[in-house]
Coordinates of C-alpha atoms in Angstrom, one line a residue:
M1 CA 4.7 13.0 200.4
A2 CA 8.2 12.1 201.4
K3 CA 8.5 9.7 204.3
R4 CA 10.7 11.0 207.1
V5 CA 13.3 8.6 208.5
S6 CA 14.1 8.9 212.2
V7 CA 17.7 9.6 213.0
M8 CA 19.5 7.2 215.3
D9 CA 22.6 8.0 217.2
S10 CA 25.1 5.2 218.0
H11 CA 27.4 5.4 221.0
V12 CA 29.4 3.0 223.2
V13 CA 28.6 2.4 226.8
N14 CA 31.4 0.8 229.0
K15 CA 30.2 -0.6 232.2
K16 CA 32.4 -0.4 235.3
A17 CA 35.5 -2.5 235.1
T18 CA 36.1 -5.2 237.6
P19 CA 39.7 -6.2 238.4
S20 CA 40.7 -9.7 237.4
R21 CA 44.0 -11.4 237.8
V22 CA 45.7 -13.4 235.0
R23 CA 45.1 -17.0 235.8
V24 CA 48.1 -19.3 235.2
A25 CA 48.0 -23.1 234.8
V26 CA 51.1 -25.2 234.3
R27 CA 51.0 -28.5 232.3
L28 CA 53.8 -31.1 232.5
R29 CA 54.0 -33.2 229.3
P30 CA 54.9 -36.9 229.4
Y31 CA 58.4 -38.2 228.6
M32 CA 59.1 -38.1 224.8
E33 CA 62.5 -39.9 224.8
K34 CA 62.8 -43.7 224.5
E35 CA 65.2 -43.8 227.4
E36 CA 63.9 -41.8 230.2
E37 CA 66.2 -39.2 231.7
K38 CA 66.2 -38.1 235.3
A39 CA 63.1 -35.9 236.1
C40 CA 63.7 -32.3 237.0
V41 CA 60.1 -31.5 237.9
R42 CA 57.8 -33.0 240.5
G43 CA 54.2 -32.2 241.3
L44 CA 53.3 -31.6 244.9
N45 CA 49.5 -31.1 244.6
S46 CA 46.9 -29.7 242.2
Q47 CA 48.5 -26.2 242.4
S48 CA 52.1 -26.7 243.4
L49 CA 55.3 -28.2 241.9
E50 CA 59.0 -28.1 242.5
I51 CA 62.0 -28.2 240.2
V52 CA 65.2 -30.0 241.1
N53 CA 68.5 -28.3 240.6
W54 CA 70.4 -30.2 238.0
R55 CA 73.7 -29.8 239.9
N56 CA 72.4 -30.6 243.4
Q57 CA 69.6 -33.1 243.6
L58 CA 68.9 -32.0 247.2
E59 CA 68.2 -28.4 246.2
T60 CA 64.7 -27.6 244.9
M61 CA 62.6 -24.6 244.1
Q62 CA 58.8 -24.6 244.7
Y63 CA 56.2 -22.8 242.7
Q64 CA 52.4 -22.3 243.3
F65 CA 49.9 -21.5 240.5
D66 CA 46.2 -21.5 240.0
A67 CA 46.4 -25.1 238.7
F68 CA 49.0 -27.7 238.0
Y69 CA 48.4 -30.6 235.6
G70 CA 50.7 -33.6 235.7
D71 CA 51.8 -35.7 232.8
A72 CA 48.7 -37.9 233.3
A73 CA 46.2 -35.0 232.9
T74 CA 43.9 -35.2 229.9
Q75 CA 42.8 -32.5 227.5
R76 CA 39.3 -32.4 229.0
E77 CA 40.7 -31.8 232.5
I78 CA 42.8 -28.9 231.4
Y79 CA 39.9 -27.4 229.4
T80 CA 37.3 -27.9 232.1
G81 CA 39.5 -26.6 234.9
S82 CA 41.1 -23.5 233.3
V83 CA 39.4 -22.4 230.0
C84 CA 35.7 -23.2 230.3
P85 CA 35.0 -20.8 233.3
I86 CA 35.9 -17.7 231.2
L87 CA 33.6 -18.4 228.2
P88 CA 30.3 -17.1 229.8
H89 CA 31.9 -13.6 230.0
L90 CA 31.8 -13.4 226.2
L91 CA 28.0 -13.5 226.2
I92 CA 27.9 -10.3 228.3
G93 CA 30.2 -8.3 226.0
Q94 CA 33.5 -8.9 227.7
N95 CA 36.8 -10.2 226.2
A96 CA 38.8 -13.3 227.1
S97 CA 42.1 -14.8 226.0
V98 CA 43.9 -18.1 226.3
F99 CA 47.5 -18.5 225.3
A100 CA 50.0 -21.3 225.6
Y101 CA 53.6 -20.5 226.6
G102 CA 56.7 -22.6 226.9
P103 CA 59.9 -23.8 225.3
T104 CA 59.9 -25.6 221.9
G105 CA 58.9 -29.2 222.1
A106 CA 56.9 -28.7 225.4
G107 CA 53.5 -29.5 223.9
K108 CA 51.9 -26.1 223.3
T109 CA 50.3 -26.9 219.9
H110 CA 49.0 -30.2 221.3
T111 CA 47.4 -28.3 224.2
M112 CA 45.7 -25.8 221.9
L113 CA 44.8 -28.0 218.9
G114 CA 45.0 -31.7 220.1
D115 CA 44.1 -34.5 217.7
P116 CA 40.8 -36.1 216.6
S117 CA 40.9 -38.5 219.6
Q118 CA 41.8 -35.8 222.1
P119 CA 40.7 -32.4 220.9
G120 CA 42.5 -29.4 222.4
V121 CA 41.4 -26.1 223.9
I122 CA 40.4 -24.4 220.6
P123 CA 37.9 -27.0 219.2
R124 CA 36.4 -27.5 222.6
A125 CA 35.9 -23.8 223.3
V126 CA 34.3 -23.2 219.8
R127 CA 32.0 -26.1 220.3
D128 CA 30.9 -24.9 223.8
L129 CA 30.4 -21.3 222.5
L130 CA 28.1 -22.5 219.8
Q131 CA 26.1 -24.5 222.3
M132 CA 25.9 -21.6 224.7
T133 CA 24.7 -19.1 222.1
R134 CA 22.2 -21.7 220.8
A135 CA 20.8 -22.3 224.3
A136 CA 20.7 -18.6 225.1
S137 CA 18.8 -17.7 221.9
C138 CA 16.1 -20.3 222.9
S139 CA 15.7 -18.9 226.4
P140 CA 12.5 -17.0 227.0
T141 CA 14.4 -14.1 228.6
E142 CA 16.6 -13.8 225.5
E143 CA 13.9 -14.0 222.8
D144 CA 14.6 -10.4 221.6
W145 CA 18.3 -11.1 221.1
T146 CA 20.2 -12.8 218.3
Y147 CA 23.8 -14.1 218.4
N148 CA 26.4 -14.0 215.6
L149 CA 29.8 -15.8 215.7
T150 CA 32.7 -14.9 213.3
M151 CA 36.3 -16.2 213.2
S152 CA 39.7 -14.8 212.1
Y153 CA 43.0 -16.7 212.0
V154 CA 46.4 -15.1 211.6
E155 CA 50.0 -15.9 212.3
I156 CA 52.9 -13.6 213.2
Y157 CA 55.9 -14.8 211.1
Q158 CA 59.1 -12.8 211.4
E159 CA 57.2 -9.7 212.7
K160 CA 54.7 -9.9 209.8
V161 CA 51.0 -10.6 210.3
M162 CA 49.8 -13.2 207.8
D163 CA 46.2 -14.1 207.2
L164 CA 45.8 -17.9 207.4
L165 CA 42.3 -17.9 206.0
E166 CA 43.4 -15.9 202.9
P167 CA 47.2 -16.5 202.5
K168 CA 47.4 -13.8 199.9
N169 CA 46.8 -11.2 202.6
K170 CA 50.4 -10.6 203.9
D171 CA 51.9 -8.2 206.4
L172 CA 48.6 -6.8 207.7
P173 CA 48.7 -3.8 210.1
I174 CA 47.6 -3.8 213.7
R175 CA 45.6 -0.7 214.7
E176 CA 43.8 0.6 217.8
D177 CA 40.3 2.2 217.4
K178 CA 38.9 5.2 219.3
D179 CA 37.7 2.9 222.1
H180 CA 41.2 1.4 222.5
N181 CA 40.2 -1.9 221.0
I182 CA 43.0 -3.8 219.1
L183 CA 42.0 -4.7 215.6
I184 CA 43.6 -5.9 212.3
P185 CA 42.3 -4.0 209.3
G186 CA 41.8 -6.1 206.2
V187 CA 41.8 -9.5 208.0
T188 CA 39.4 -12.1 206.7
H189 CA 36.2 -12.8 208.8
K190 CA 34.2 -16.0 208.4
T191 CA 30.8 -16.6 209.9
I192 CA 30.3 -19.8 211.8
N193 CA 26.9 -21.2 212.6
T194 CA 27.8 -24.8 213.2
F195 CA 31.0 -26.6 214.3
S196 CA 31.2 -28.1 210.7
D197 CA 31.5 -24.5 209.5
F198 CA 34.4 -23.9 211.9
D199 CA 36.1 -27.2 210.7
E200 CA 35.7 -26.2 207.1
H201 CA 37.7 -23.0 207.6
F202 CA 40.0 -23.9 210.4
I203 CA 41.6 -27.1 209.1
P204 CA 42.9 -25.7 205.8
A205 CA 44.0 -22.5 207.6
S206 CA 46.0 -24.6 210.1
Q207 CA 47.8 -26.2 207.2
N208 CA 48.9 -22.8 206.0
R209 CA 50.8 -22.1 209.2
T210 CA 54.6 -22.1 208.9
V211 CA 56.2 -25.2 210.5
A212 CA 59.6 -26.9 210.1
S213 CA 61.7 -29.7 211.5
T214 CA 64.4 -29.2 214.1
K215 CA 66.5 -31.5 216.2
L216 CA 64.1 -31.1 219.1
N217 CA 60.8 -31.2 217.2
D218 CA 59.7 -32.7 213.9
R219 CA 56.9 -30.1 213.4
S220 CA 58.2 -27.0 215.2
S221 CA 56.0 -23.9 214.9
R222 CA 57.9 -21.1 213.3
S223 CA 55.3 -18.5 214.1
H224 CA 52.7 -17.3 216.7
A225 CA 49.2 -18.3 215.7
V226 CA 46.2 -16.2 216.9
L227 CA 42.6 -17.4 216.5
L228 CA 39.9 -14.7 217.2
I229 CA 36.3 -15.7 217.8
K230 CA 34.0 -12.7 218.0
V231 CA 30.6 -13.1 219.6
Q232 CA 28.0 -10.4 218.9
K233 CA 24.7 -10.2 220.8
N234 CA 22.2 -8.0 219.0
Q235 CA 18.9 -6.7 220.4
Q236 CA 16.1 -6.7 217.8
V237 CA 13.8 -4.1 219.6
P238 CA 14.6 -0.6 220.7
P239 CA 17.1 0.7 221.8
F240 CA 18.9 -2.0 219.7
R241 CA 21.7 -2.7 222.0
R242 CA 24.8 -4.7 220.9
L243 CA 27.2 -6.5 223.1
T244 CA 30.5 -7.7 221.5
G245 CA 32.9 -10.2 223.2
K246 CA 36.2 -11.4 221.7
L247 CA 38.0 -14.6 222.5
Y248 CA 41.7 -14.7 221.6
M249 CA 43.3 -18.2 221.5
I250 CA 47.0 -18.0 220.9
D251 CA 49.5 -20.7 220.3
L252 CA 52.9 -19.1 220.9
A253 CA 56.0 -20.4 219.2
G254 CA 58.5 -21.8 221.7
S255 CA 61.7 -20.1 222.7
E256 CA 64.7 -21.9 221.2
D257 CA 68.3 -22.5 222.1
N258 CA 70.0 -22.7 218.6
R259 CA 72.9 -24.8 220.0
R260 CA 70.4 -27.5 220.8
T261 CA 68.0 -27.1 217.9
G262 CA 70.9 -26.9 215.3
N263 CA 69.2 -24.1 213.4
Q264 CA 71.0 -22.7 210.3
G265 CA 70.1 -20.4 207.5
I266 CA 66.4 -19.5 207.4
R267 CA 65.7 -21.5 210.6
L268 CA 68.2 -19.4 212.4
K269 CA 66.5 -16.2 211.2
E270 CA 63.1 -17.5 212.3
S271 CA 64.4 -18.5 215.7
G272 CA 65.8 -15.0 216.2
A273 CA 62.4 -13.4 215.4
I274 CA 60.7 -15.8 217.8
N275 CA 63.1 -15.2 220.7
S276 CA 63.0 -11.4 220.1
S277 CA 59.2 -11.3 220.3
L278 CA 59.2 -13.5 223.5
F279 CA 61.8 -11.2 225.0
T280 CA 59.5 -8.2 224.4
L281 CA 56.7 -10.2 226.0
S282 CA 58.8 -10.6 229.1
K283 CA 59.6 -6.9 229.2
V284 CA 55.9 -6.1 229.0
V285 CA 55.2 -8.4 232.0
D286 CA 58.0 -6.8 234.0
A287 CA 56.8 -3.3 233.2
L288 CA 53.3 -4.2 234.3
N289 CA 54.5 -5.7 237.6
Q290 CA 56.7 -2.7 238.3
G291 CA 53.9 -0.2 237.5
L292 CA 56.0 1.6 234.9
P293 CA 54.3 4.5 233.1
R294 CA 55.2 3.1 229.6
I295 CA 54.4 -0.5 228.7
P296 CA 56.3 -1.5 225.5
Y297 CA 53.3 -3.1 223.7
R298 CA 54.3 -1.5 220.4
D299 CA 57.8 -3.0 220.4
S300 CA 56.5 -6.3 218.9
K301 CA 53.5 -7.4 216.8
L302 CA 52.9 -10.2 219.4
T303 CA 52.7 -7.9 222.4
R304 CA 50.6 -5.5 220.4
L305 CA 48.0 -8.2 219.9
L306 CA 48.3 -9.3 223.5
Q307 CA 47.6 -5.8 224.8
D308 CA 44.1 -6.6 225.8
S309 CA 45.2 -9.9 227.4
L310 CA 48.0 -8.5 229.6
G311 CA 47.1 -5.5 231.6
G312 CA 44.1 -4.8 229.3
S313 CA 40.3 -5.6 229.4
A314 CA 40.3 -9.4 229.0
H315 CA 39.8 -12.4 231.3
S316 CA 43.2 -14.1 230.6
V317 CA 44.4 -17.6 231.1
M318 CA 48.0 -18.6 230.5
I319 CA 48.8 -22.3 230.1
A320 CA 52.6 -22.8 230.7
N321 CA 53.8 -26.0 229.1
I322 CA 57.0 -27.5 230.5
A323 CA 59.0 -30.7 229.9
P324 CA 60.1 -33.2 232.6
E325 CA 63.5 -34.1 231.2
Q326 CA 66.6 -32.8 232.9
S327 CA 68.0 -31.6 229.5
Y328 CA 65.1 -29.0 229.5
Y329 CA 66.1 -27.7 233.0
F330 CA 67.0 -24.1 232.0
D331 CA 64.0 -23.8 229.6
T332 CA 61.7 -25.1 232.3
L333 CA 63.1 -22.8 234.9
T334 CA 62.7 -19.8 232.5
A335 CA 59.1 -20.7 231.7
L336 CA 58.2 -21.1 235.4
N337 CA 59.7 -17.8 236.3
F338 CA 57.8 -16.1 233.5
A339 CA 54.6 -17.8 234.6
A340 CA 55.1 -16.7 238.2
K341 CA 55.5 -13.1 237.1
S342 CA 52.5 -13.2 234.8
K343 CA 50.0 -14.3 237.5
Q344 CA 50.6 -11.0 239.3
I345 CA 49.2 -9.0 236.4
I346 CA 45.8 -7.4 237.0
N347 CA 43.4 -6.9 234.1
K348 CA 40.2 -4.8 234.1
P349 CA 37.5 -6.5 232.0
F350 CA 34.4 -4.6 231.2
S351 CA 31.3 -5.1 229.1
Q352 CA 31.4 -3.1 225.9
E353 CA 27.9 -2.2 224.8
T354 CA 26.8 -0.3 221.7
T355 CA 23.4 1.4 221.9
Q356 CA 21.3 3.4 219.4
A357 CA 18.9 6.0 220.5
P358 CA 16.8 8.7 218.7
A359 CA 18.6 11.9 218.1
H360 CA 17.6 15.0 220.1
P361 CA 15.5 17.5 218.2
S362 CA 18.1 20.3 218.8
M363 CA 20.8 18.2 217.2
K364 CA 22.0 18.9 213.7
R365 CA 20.0 17.3 210.9
P366 CA 21.7 14.8 208.7
R367 CA 23.4 15.9 205.5
E368 CA 20.7 14.3 203.4
D369 CA 18.1 16.7 204.7
V370 CA 20.2 19.8 204.3
E371 CA 19.9 21.5 200.9
P372 CA 23.4 21.9 199.4
A373 CA 24.9 25.4 199.4
Q374 CA 25.1 25.5 195.7
S375 CA 21.4 24.9 195.2
R376 CA 20.5 27.6 197.8
L377 CA 22.7 30.1 196.0
K378 CA 21.3 29.3 192.6
K379 CA 17.7 29.5 194.0
T380 CA 18.5 32.9 195.7
K381 CA 19.9 34.2 192.4
T382 CA 16.9 33.0 190.4
D383 CA 14.4 34.6 192.9
S384 CA 16.3 37.9 192.8
S385 CA 16.4 38.0 189.0
E386 CA 12.7 37.2 188.7
E387 CA 11.7 40.0 191.2
S388 CA 13.8 42.7 189.5
P389 CA 15.2 41.7 186.1
N390 CA 16.1 45.2 184.9
S391 CA 15.8 47.4 188.0
S392 CA 18.7 48.8 190.0
D393 CA 17.2 47.8 193.3
G394 CA 17.8 44.1 192.7
P395 CA 20.7 43.8 195.1
K396 CA 18.5 45.5 197.8
K397 CA 15.8 42.9 197.4
R398 CA 18.5 40.2 197.6
K399 CA 19.7 41.7 200.9
L400 CA 16.2 41.7 202.1
N401 CA 15.9 38.0 201.3
L402 CA 19.0 37.2 203.4
A403 CA 18.1 39.6 206.2
S404 CA 16.8 36.8 208.4
L405 CA 20.3 35.1 208.4
K406 CA 23.3 36.0 210.5
P407 CA 25.6 38.6 209.2
S408 CA 28.5 36.1 209.0
V409 CA 26.4 33.7 207.0
V410 CA 25.2 36.5 204.6
E411 CA 28.8 37.6 204.0
R412 CA 29.9 34.0 203.2
L413 CA 26.9 33.4 200.9
L414 CA 27.7 36.6 199.0
K415 CA 31.3 35.7 198.6
L416 CA 30.3 32.2 197.3
D417 CA 27.8 33.8 194.9
K418 CA 30.6 36.0 193.5
I419 CA 32.9 33.0 193.1
L420 CA 30.2 30.9 191.4
S421 CA 29.3 33.6 189.0
E422 CA 32.8 34.4 187.9
K423 CA 34.7 31.2 188.1
G424 CA 32.2 28.4 188.2
K425 CA 32.5 24.9 189.6
M426 CA 34.9 26.1 192.3
E427 CA 32.4 26.2 195.3
S428 CA 33.0 22.5 196.3
Q429 CA 36.7 23.2 196.8
L430 CA 36.3 26.6 198.5
L431 CA 33.6 25.8 201.0
S432 CA 36.0 24.3 203.6
T433 CA 39.2 26.3 202.9
P434 CA 40.4 29.2 205.1
K435 CA 40.4 32.8 203.7
R436 CA 44.2 32.9 202.8
E437 CA 44.2 29.5 201.2
R438 CA 41.0 30.4 199.3
I439 CA 42.7 33.6 197.9
A440 CA 45.9 31.7 197.0
L441 CA 43.9 28.9 195.3
L442 CA 41.9 31.5 193.3
K443 CA 45.0 33.3 192.2
K444 CA 46.6 30.0 191.1
W445 CA 43.5 29.0 189.2
E446 CA 43.5 32.4 187.3
E447 CA 47.1 31.9 186.4
S448 CA 46.4 28.4 185.1
Q449 CA 43.5 29.7 183.0
I450 CA 45.8 32.3 181.4
E451 CA 48.5 29.7 180.7
I452 CA 45.9 27.4 179.1
E453 CA 44.7 30.2 176.8
R454 CA 48.2 31.0 175.8
L455 CA 49.0 27.4 175.0
K456 CA 45.8 27.1 173.0
E457 CA 46.8 30.2 170.9
K458 CA 50.2 28.7 170.4
Q459 CA 48.7 25.4 169.3
K460 CA 46.4 27.2 166.9
E461 CA 49.4 29.1 165.4
L462 CA 51.3 25.9 164.9
E463 CA 48.4 24.2 163.2
E464 CA 48.0 27.1 160.8
K465 CA 51.7 27.0 159.9
A466 CA 51.5 23.3 159.4
M467 CA 48.5 23.6 157.1
L468 CA 50.3 26.3 155.1
A469 CA 53.5 24.1 154.8
E470 CA 51.4 21.2 153.6
A471 CA 49.7 23.4 151.0
R472 CA 53.1 24.6 149.7
F473 CA 54.4 21.0 149.7
E474 CA 51.5 19.8 147.5
K475 CA 51.8 22.8 145.2
S476 CA 55.5 22.1 144.6
N477 CA 54.7 18.4 143.8
G478 CA 57.4 17.0 145.9
S479 CA 60.0 19.7 145.3
D480 CA 62.1 21.1 148.1
F481 CA 60.8 23.7 150.4
D482 CA 61.8 27.3 150.0
L483 CA 63.2 27.8 153.5
S484 CA 63.6 31.5 152.8
D485 CA 59.8 31.8 153.2
S486 CA 59.2 33.4 156.6
S487 CA 55.8 31.6 156.9
V488 CA 57.5 28.3 157.6
S489 CA 59.4 28.6 160.9
E490 CA 62.6 26.7 161.3
S491 CA 61.5 25.9 164.9
T492 CA 58.4 24.0 163.6
F493 CA 59.9 20.8 162.2
R494 CA 62.9 18.6 162.9
A495 CA 65.0 16.9 160.2
P496 CA 65.1 13.1 160.2
L497 CA 67.8 11.3 162.0
K498 CA 68.8 9.3 159.0
T499 CA 68.6 10.1 155.3
R500 CA 67.4 7.7 152.7
A501 CA 67.5 8.4 149.0
T502 CA 64.1 7.8 147.3
S503 CA 62.8 8.5 143.9
T504 CA 60.3 11.4 143.3
A505 CA 57.6 9.0 142.2
K506 CA 57.9 6.9 145.4
T507 CA 58.2 9.8 147.8
K508 CA 56.0 9.3 150.8
K509 CA 54.4 12.4 152.3
V510 CA 54.7 12.4 156.1
L511 CA 53.4 15.5 157.8
R512 CA 52.1 15.5 161.4
V513 CA 51.4 18.3 163.8
L514 CA 52.5 17.8 167.4
P515 CA 50.6 20.3 169.5
L516 CA 52.4 22.3 172.2
Q517 CA 55.8 20.9 171.3
G518 CA 58.8 22.6 169.7
L519 CA 59.8 20.9 166.4
N520 CA 62.6 21.8 163.9
L521 CA 62.7 21.8 160.1
Q522 CA 66.0 21.4 158.2
Q523 CA 66.6 21.1 154.5
N524 CA 68.4 17.9 153.3
A525 CA 69.5 18.1 149.7
N526 CA 69.6 14.4 149.2
E527 CA 66.1 13.7 150.5
E528 CA 62.9 14.7 148.8
S529 CA 60.5 13.8 151.7
I530 CA 59.8 15.6 154.9
T531 CA 59.8 13.5 158.1
V532 CA 58.4 14.6 161.4
I533 CA 59.5 12.8 164.5
E534 CA 58.0 13.1 168.0
K535 CA 60.7 11.8 170.2
K536 CA 64.3 13.0 170.2
K537 CA 66.8 10.1 170.1
R538 CA 69.2 10.1 172.9
K539 CA 72.8 10.7 171.8
P540 CA 75.2 7.8 172.6
C541 CA 78.1 8.3 174.9
A542 CA 81.5 9.2 173.4
G543 CA 83.2 6.1 172.1
R544 CA 80.1 3.9 172.4
E545 CA 78.2 4.9 169.3
N546 CA 78.2 1.4 167.9
E547 CA 78.5 -0.7 171.1
P548 CA 75.5 -3.0 171.4
S549 CA 74.1 -4.2 174.7
W550 CA 75.3 -7.4 176.3
E551 CA 72.2 -9.3 175.4
V552 CA 72.6 -8.5 171.7
T553 CA 76.3 -9.3 171.7
M554 CA 75.9 -12.8 173.0
Q555 CA 74.3 -15.6 171.0
T556 CA 71.0 -17.0 172.1
E557 CA 72.5 -20.4 172.7
L558 CA 75.2 -19.0 174.9
L559 CA 72.7 -17.0 176.9
Q560 CA 70.6 -20.1 177.5
S561 CA 73.7 -22.1 178.4
G562 CA 74.8 -19.5 180.9
R563 CA 71.4 -19.5 182.5
E564 CA 71.4 -23.2 182.8
M565 CA 74.8 -23.2 184.4
I566 CA 73.7 -20.6 187.0
L567 CA 70.4 -22.6 187.7
H568 CA 72.4 -25.8 188.2
L569 CA 74.8 -24.1 190.6
L570 CA 71.9 -22.5 192.6
N571 CA 70.2 -25.9 193.0
N572 CA 73.2 -28.1 193.7
G573 CA 76.0 -25.8 194.8
S574 CA 77.3 -25.6 198.4
V575 CA 77.6 -22.3 200.3
K576 CA 81.3 -22.0 199.2
E577 CA 80.4 -22.6 195.5
L578 CA 77.5 -20.1 195.7
K579 CA 79.9 -17.5 197.1
S580 CA 82.0 -17.9 194.0
L581 CA 79.3 -16.2 192.0
Q582 CA 79.5 -12.4 191.8
K583 CA 77.0 -10.4 193.9
I584 CA 76.4 -13.5 196.2
G585 CA 78.0 -13.1 199.6
D586 CA 77.9 -15.4 202.7
K587 CA 74.5 -14.2 203.9
K588 CA 72.8 -14.6 200.5
A589 CA 74.4 -18.0 199.9
K590 CA 73.1 -19.3 203.2
L591 CA 69.7 -17.8 202.5
I592 CA 69.6 -19.6 199.1
V593 CA 70.6 -23.0 200.7
G594 CA 68.0 -22.6 203.4
W595 CA 65.3 -21.6 200.9
R596 CA 66.2 -24.6 198.8
E597 CA 65.8 -26.9 201.7
V598 CA 62.3 -25.6 202.4
N599 CA 60.9 -25.1 198.9
G600 CA 62.9 -27.5 196.8
P601 CA 65.1 -26.7 193.8
L602 CA 64.5 -23.5 191.7
K603 CA 62.7 -24.0 188.5
N604 CA 64.0 -20.7 187.0
V605 CA 66.6 -18.3 187.9
E606 CA 63.9 -15.7 188.3
D607 CA 62.6 -17.6 191.3
L608 CA 65.3 -15.8 193.3
I609 CA 62.8 -12.9 193.5
T610 CA 60.6 -14.8 195.9
M611 CA 63.5 -14.9 198.4
E612 CA 63.7 -12.1 201.0
G613 CA 66.1 -9.4 200.0
M614 CA 66.2 -10.3 196.3
S615 CA 64.5 -7.8 194.0
A616 CA 63.9 -8.1 190.2
K617 CA 66.6 -5.5 189.6
Q618 CA 69.2 -7.4 191.7
V619 CA 68.4 -10.7 189.9
S620 CA 68.8 -8.9 186.5
S621 CA 72.2 -7.5 187.6
F622 CA 73.2 -10.9 188.9
L623 CA 72.5 -12.5 185.5
K624 CA 74.2 -9.7 183.6
V625 CA 77.4 -10.1 185.6
N626 CA 77.6 -13.9 185.9
I627 CA 76.5 -15.2 182.5
P628 CA 79.4 -13.9 180.5
T629 CA 81.9 -15.1 183.1
L630 CA 80.5 -18.6 183.2
V631 CA 80.2 -18.9 179.4
A632 CA 83.8 -17.7 178.9
S633 CA 85.1 -20.1 181.5
R634 CA 83.4 -23.1 179.9
R635 CA 84.3 -22.3 176.3
P636 CA 87.4 -24.2 174.8

């Protein structure tokens, strides 16, 4: 007896959202220069600070935030005061986010990552989450619950989402599910049970992040890094509830003034992408504060990922990093103004809970318990044929068998029965198509069957003619065909492209039949064999019958010499020298120089394909144009 499996229905329950304001903390980093400049920022208390006008030392602007940390504040103070209070929300199925904002060189990456002696926000938060879930699972009130932690790590580099755990996954999409949760399909998820598991995945992934040196920072982040920690709380007894909380920890790339950083080439392009995404972030904050109907989250990959953090369903903390030097005055002023606007944003966090409950008896049965329509039809036909194999009242008995069904169902079953009996194997395609589409599909299928039959007859006819031609060829012992014979059609074979005189004794018989293709037969008086070819040779253009390709014309040594000249010029030439090459303009020349600074010299000319905007076809055209020119210029 088959065991019946109970059907479970999964649905999402969202508890009432509670408004929560974005909490903003400001951190002032210590002096980095050997000779200290005049300070432009002074702390007033644990929540307030003032910035001094660089033109008038007597003029100041005061700001008040949720917390202010001076240059003597430690990593532990910042984590304990601003980040640790939001972690318990993850255990009840709510989302949280922490992101560092500020100009380049202000210490954002140090705040988020830290170093072995002073761990930053990310390692401290992961360690505390593991301890909290371990303690909760040992609690008597939580004995029916289990906890599972997973991590994902991505970077947004020039508006492309890159998977840092699996670097081969590039330009991942960002989607929104039916419950308005932001997710990244295809991103790598790693399960972490201990902190050593986290270190094992996180440290190599951090080394995959794109960094470079500028005039203001030796290791400047060239991308926005997003670490996602997902906490799942599963109930092991009915109704099998599941609470899912997500923690986003984001290290933003700093806004850059290219006049001060000295960015050129690829650094300049990276800086443009960073500033553009941060500008979109500023527009999102303005739109939220003004209550506009449309929030431009989709204008940037960064704001799309921060949709839950700003005006969404997460408990958010922003750590604005600023520098004390007077040379950073304008960058500091911009960061403080942005932080002041951000603290006015109201989020609405809620607990997202997934439950599973037994399905109601009146609900539709699962597809596994329903007998397929084809089996029911075949069974109905079999029963009808057994009851009246030769009587004329067979259809009546069939109608009686279907009398208990609705008229519309009976009509549909009879139509399907007719289609199955006449056409076969069409029911799976016709079950879900409308009436007009079904008729059109059926007509198209009939036409295709007729065409297939016609082609089969044509092929059979060609095969018969080919067999007859072969018999005549063997009978004549290598003599020429009598083309006057009407049994051999002139449209059956095609004469060879080139003739070759051969003796009768060494004549090779070549006779092949190409089905469903038109072939021609022509008599050649100087050739005693018959050659059948399958592919028609393309006729050369007028005046170019004997002109070989450029690769064939040039000697191998010259080709290699030309490639070496181009490779040497690509690795050592200046922008002006690169522009002397054909198909290389100012933009591509600067791109090659910038790529060369980051990745080193090119090993092969084909390495140009790895650069953005250079395809294999463009590289081939580049070689074809430049090699003859360089070789001709160097030859005596």
